[in-house]
Tab-separated table of C-alpha atoms in Angstrom:
chain	number	residue	atom	x	y	z
A	109	MET	CA	-9.141	14.263	-0.905
A	110	LYS	CA	-10.314	11.429	1.331
A	111	ILE	CA	-8.633	8.166	2.306
A	112	ASN	CA	-10.142	5.151	4.026
A	113	ALA	CA	-8.616	5.113	7.513
A	114	GLN	CA	-9.226	4.259	11.133
A	115	PRO	CA	-11.076	5.328	13.197
A	116	PHE	CA	-12.747	7.203	10.316
A	117	ALA	CA	-11.851	8.695	6.942
A	118	TYR	CA	-8.844	11.018	6.776
A	119	GLU	CA	-9.326	14.107	4.624
A	120	PHE	CA	-6.424	16.119	3.270
A	121	ASP	CA	-5.337	18.466	0.520
A	122	PRO	CA	-2.056	17.222	-1.017
A	123	ALA	CA	-0.977	20.836	-1.569
A	124	HIS	CA	-1.024	21.340	2.196
A	125	THR	CA	0.233	17.908	3.195
A	126	ALA	CA	3.739	16.506	3.628
A	127	LEU	CA	4.906	12.906	3.587
A	128	VAL	CA	7.273	12.457	6.535
A	129	LEU	CA	9.595	9.444	6.480
A	130	ILE	CA	11.232	8.956	9.854
A	131	ASP	CA	14.816	7.679	10.156
A	132	MET	CA	14.951	5.232	7.262
A	133	GLN	CA	18.706	5.084	7.807
A	134	ARG	CA	21.326	2.444	7.179
A	135	ASP	CA	22.196	2.377	10.898
A	136	PHE	CA	18.696	1.152	11.719
A	137	ILE	CA	17.756	-0.931	8.684
A	138	GLU	CA	20.884	-2.594	7.317
A	139	PRO	CA	22.900	-5.418	8.905
A	140	GLY	CA	25.911	-4.127	10.818
A	141	GLY	CA	24.259	-0.888	11.886
A	142	PHE	CA	23.299	0.454	15.274
A	143	GLY	CA	19.992	-1.414	15.335
A	144	GLU	CA	21.726	-4.754	14.986
A	145	THR	CA	24.319	-3.887	17.659
A	146	LEU	CA	21.385	-3.503	20.044
A	147	GLY	CA	20.549	-7.148	19.359
A	148	ASN	CA	17.636	-6.485	17.007
A	149	ASN	CA	16.500	-8.350	13.906
A	150	VAL	CA	16.810	-5.641	11.248
A	151	SER	CA	15.044	-7.764	8.625
A	152	LEU	CA	11.762	-6.741	10.263
A	153	LEU	CA	12.479	-3.129	9.312
A	154	GLU	CA	13.814	-4.009	5.872
A	155	ALA	CA	10.455	-5.608	5.074
A	156	ILE	CA	8.646	-2.249	4.870
A	157	VAL	CA	10.998	-0.793	2.253
A	158	PRO	CA	9.008	-1.869	-0.853
A	159	ALA	CA	5.713	-0.443	0.451
A	160	THR	CA	7.423	2.755	1.552
A	161	GLN	CA	9.179	3.076	-1.784
A	162	ALA	CA	5.844	2.716	-3.614
A	163	VAL	CA	4.268	5.437	-1.485
A	164	LEU	CA	7.241	7.735	-1.949
A	165	SER	CA	7.086	7.298	-5.717
A	166	ALA	CA	3.347	8.015	-5.821
A	167	TRP	CA	3.687	11.041	-3.552
A	168	ARG	CA	6.489	12.463	-5.669
A	169	ALA	CA	4.394	11.931	-8.812
A	170	ALA	CA	1.563	13.877	-7.165
A	171	GLY	CA	3.931	16.764	-6.470
A	172	GLY	CA	3.689	16.521	-2.697
A	173	LEU	CA	6.282	17.766	-0.227
A	174	VAL	CA	8.555	15.064	1.203
A	175	VAL	CA	10.388	15.300	4.520
A	176	HIS	CA	13.111	12.816	5.456
A	177	THR	CA	14.510	12.697	8.974
A	178	ARG	CA	17.778	11.275	10.226
A	179	GLU	CA	18.656	10.709	13.851
A	180	ALA	CA	22.050	12.380	13.796
A	181	HIS	CA	24.493	13.883	16.276
A	182	ARG	CA	27.413	16.249	16.000
A	183	PRO	CA	30.843	14.608	15.862
A	184	ASP	CA	31.713	16.022	19.295
A	185	LEU	CA	28.461	14.568	20.749
A	186	SER	CA	27.627	17.937	22.303
A	187	ASP	CA	23.970	17.329	21.395
A	188	CYS	CA	23.879	13.777	22.775
A	189	PRO	CA	23.321	13.791	26.545
A	190	PRO	CA	24.716	10.934	28.673
A	191	ALA	CA	21.142	9.909	29.474
A	192	LYS	CA	20.799	8.938	25.814
A	193	ARG	CA	24.292	7.675	24.985
A	194	ASN	CA	24.642	5.465	28.064
A	195	ARG	CA	21.234	3.810	27.881
A	196	GLY	CA	21.124	0.043	27.551
A	197	ASN	CA	24.010	-2.333	26.978
A	198	PRO	CA	24.806	-2.328	23.234
A	199	ARG	CA	28.071	-3.554	21.763
A	200	LEU	CA	28.527	-0.092	20.265
A	201	ARG	CA	27.243	3.230	21.541
A	202	ILE	CA	26.371	6.453	19.751
A	203	GLY	CA	29.617	7.976	18.493
A	204	ASP	CA	31.571	4.700	18.524
A	205	ALA	CA	33.179	3.431	15.325
A	206	GLY	CA	31.076	0.752	13.662
A	207	PRO	CA	31.080	-1.125	10.344
A	208	MET	CA	29.481	1.884	8.597
A	209	GLY	CA	31.367	4.649	10.381
A	210	ARG	CA	30.641	6.296	13.703
A	211	ILE	CA	27.209	5.334	15.007
A	212	LEU	CA	24.497	8.000	14.459
A	213	ILE	CA	26.987	10.741	13.627
A	214	ALA	CA	26.014	13.222	10.928
A	215	GLY	CA	27.835	12.640	7.660
A	216	GLU	CA	28.869	9.054	8.398
A	217	PRO	CA	27.889	6.343	5.871
A	218	GLY	CA	25.608	4.525	8.299
A	219	ASN	CA	23.769	7.731	9.124
A	220	GLN	CA	22.523	8.112	5.562
A	221	ILE	CA	19.054	7.212	4.347
A	222	ILE	CA	18.983	3.886	2.515
A	223	ASP	CA	19.462	4.050	-1.242
A	224	ALA	CA	15.944	2.849	-2.028
A	225	LEU	CA	14.461	5.915	-0.303
A	226	ALA	CA	17.228	8.439	-0.888
A	227	PRO	CA	16.100	12.079	-0.978
A	228	VAL	CA	16.003	13.974	-4.254
A	229	ALA	CA	16.435	17.674	-4.939
A	230	GLY	CA	13.753	19.826	-3.348
A	231	GLU	CA	12.940	17.444	-0.503
A	232	LEU	CA	13.579	18.423	3.102
A	233	VAL	CA	16.188	16.437	5.035
A	234	ILE	CA	16.062	17.022	8.785
A	235	ASP	CA	18.873	15.925	11.087
A	236	LYS	CA	17.374	15.506	14.534
A	237	PRO	CA	19.296	14.965	17.782
A	238	GLY	CA	16.261	13.580	19.596
A	239	LYS	CA	13.575	11.016	19.015
A	240	GLY	CA	11.023	13.535	17.809
A	241	ALA	CA	11.282	15.301	14.446
A	242	PHE	CA	10.388	18.685	15.933
A	243	TYR	CA	12.848	18.844	18.832
A	244	ALA	CA	15.752	21.228	18.085
A	245	THR	CA	15.228	21.065	14.311
A	246	GLY	CA	13.151	24.015	13.092
A	247	LEU	CA	10.851	21.608	11.222
A	248	HIS	CA	7.687	23.339	12.420
A	249	GLU	CA	8.810	26.667	10.960
A	250	LEU	CA	9.765	25.038	7.648
A	251	LEU	CA	6.337	23.408	7.376
A	252	GLN	CA	4.488	26.557	8.368
A	253	ALA	CA	6.344	28.552	5.721
A	254	ARG	CA	5.056	26.074	3.125
A	255	GLY	CA	1.454	26.133	4.334
A	256	ILE	CA	1.485	22.527	5.547
A	257	THR	CA	-1.397	21.502	7.815
A	258	HIS	CA	-1.449	17.698	7.425
A	259	LEU	CA	1.311	15.114	7.807
A	260	ILE	CA	1.439	11.520	6.557
A	261	PHE	CA	3.973	9.395	8.426
A	262	GLY	CA	6.052	6.314	7.738
A	263	GLY	CA	9.382	5.154	9.084
A	264	VAL	CA	11.023	3.561	12.095
A	265	THR	CA	10.601	2.663	14.773
A	266	THR	CA	6.868	2.881	15.282
A	267	GLU	CA	6.825	3.171	19.048
A	268	VAL	CA	9.847	5.454	19.437
A	269	CYS	CA	10.733	8.068	16.818
A	270	VAL	CA	7.548	7.767	14.725
A	271	GLN	CA	5.143	7.985	17.641
A	272	THR	CA	7.155	10.744	19.315
A	273	SER	CA	7.113	12.779	16.106
A	274	MET	CA	3.369	12.274	15.649
A	275	ARG	CA	2.637	13.405	19.192
A	276	GLU	CA	4.854	16.455	18.711
A	277	ALA	CA	3.009	17.211	15.471
A	278	ASN	CA	-0.396	16.781	17.101
A	279	ASP	CA	0.558	19.254	19.825
A	280	ARG	CA	1.465	21.756	17.099
A	281	GLY	CA	-1.893	21.431	15.356
A	282	TYR	CA	-1.166	19.063	12.476
A	283	ASP	CA	-3.644	16.374	11.425
A	284	CYS	CA	-1.561	13.200	11.179
A	285	LEU	CA	-1.942	9.883	9.397
A	286	LEU	CA	0.260	6.828	9.987
A	287	LEU	CA	0.729	4.304	7.170
A	288	GLU	CA	0.759	0.958	8.951
A	289	ASP	CA	2.605	-0.943	6.218
A	290	CYS	CA	5.255	1.773	5.968
A	291	THR	CA	6.286	1.668	9.614
A	292	GLU	CA	7.781	-1.069	11.750
A	293	SER	CA	9.339	-1.948	15.073
A	294	TYR	CA	11.950	-4.472	16.127
A	295	PHE	CA	9.153	-5.691	18.436
A	296	PRO	CA	5.910	-6.424	16.542
A	297	GLN	CA	3.832	-6.199	19.703
A	298	PHE	CA	5.121	-2.663	20.283
A	299	LYS	CA	4.005	-1.631	16.800
A	300	ALA	CA	0.552	-3.105	17.335
A	301	ALA	CA	0.133	-1.321	20.666
A	302	THR	CA	1.332	1.980	19.212
A	303	VAL	CA	-1.065	1.820	16.263
A	304	ASP	CA	-3.925	1.220	18.701
A	305	MET	CA	-2.828	4.141	20.896
A	306	ILE	CA	-2.519	6.565	17.997
A	307	ARG	CA	-6.041	6.031	16.678
A	308	ALA	CA	-7.775	5.478	20.024
A	309	GLN	CA	-10.441	7.799	21.377
A	310	GLY	CA	-11.427	9.201	18.013
A	311	ALA	CA	-7.898	9.667	16.582
A	312	ILE	CA	-6.465	11.226	19.729
A	313	VAL	CA	-3.017	11.382	18.098
A	314	GLY	CA	-3.936	10.630	14.504
A	315	TRP	CA	-5.378	8.277	11.954
A	316	THR	CA	-3.994	5.017	10.577
A	317	SER	CA	-4.295	3.549	7.092
A	318	THR	CA	-2.135	1.824	4.482
A	319	GLY	CA	0.163	2.844	1.691
A	320	ALA	CA	-2.120	1.093	-0.791
A	321	ALA	CA	-5.088	3.180	0.373
A	322	LEU	CA	-3.080	6.378	0.020
A	323	ARG	CA	-1.907	5.441	-3.469
A	324	ALA	CA	-5.492	4.643	-4.469
A	325	ALA	CA	-6.656	8.046	-3.240
A	326	LEU	CA	-3.880	9.789	-5.140
A	327	ALA	CA	-4.810	7.922	-8.318
A	328	GLU	CA	-8.499	8.857	-8.183
A	329	PRO	CA	-8.191	12.297	-9.852
A	330	LEU	CA	-6.178	10.722	-12.679
A	331	ALA	CA	-8.870	8.102	-13.272
A	332	ALA	CA	-11.728	10.615	-13.233
């Protein structure tokens, strides 16, 4: 299967491809969560939910593997180093009690994926203590066991957890595609720069395209 992409067409076999949605969590996307305590405008991230939901629905209909990640720490914060917890000057830090429970703690209400993109039975849900989806998670082994060679990414934020995960994936040999309308940053200029970096130099990290282009490619066999 081929999808129109930059810097050139992205080819993939859905049977060996996973859709990876990075950190579409209440703490980052909904008002009152960790993202807002950092002083960010979460409505920028909320805006990608409809496009991401459409892609998720189409991918599920095609029978593709879905991976959801959550940035999540243990309640005792033993997997959250001070270098991460103490960074910046937010009103609330990781582990503090917020409007939706303790910030970025596994099992808390705010740590859950938003209802519109909630996982269903059979989909992988990866709790990750770092920015990248592969660090201390076992994701690579889970994908290898399923014969996955290609990854299609969406999620937040583009320049932090999404880009980190794509670079980790590239180093492990996966061909990666980023859906530009299914990812966002609190800083639009950061997203734009990241998209350019990912596809530079002949897709040095990966390809970029849109959710609409992916859905069109998935629909082609049905229309034939």
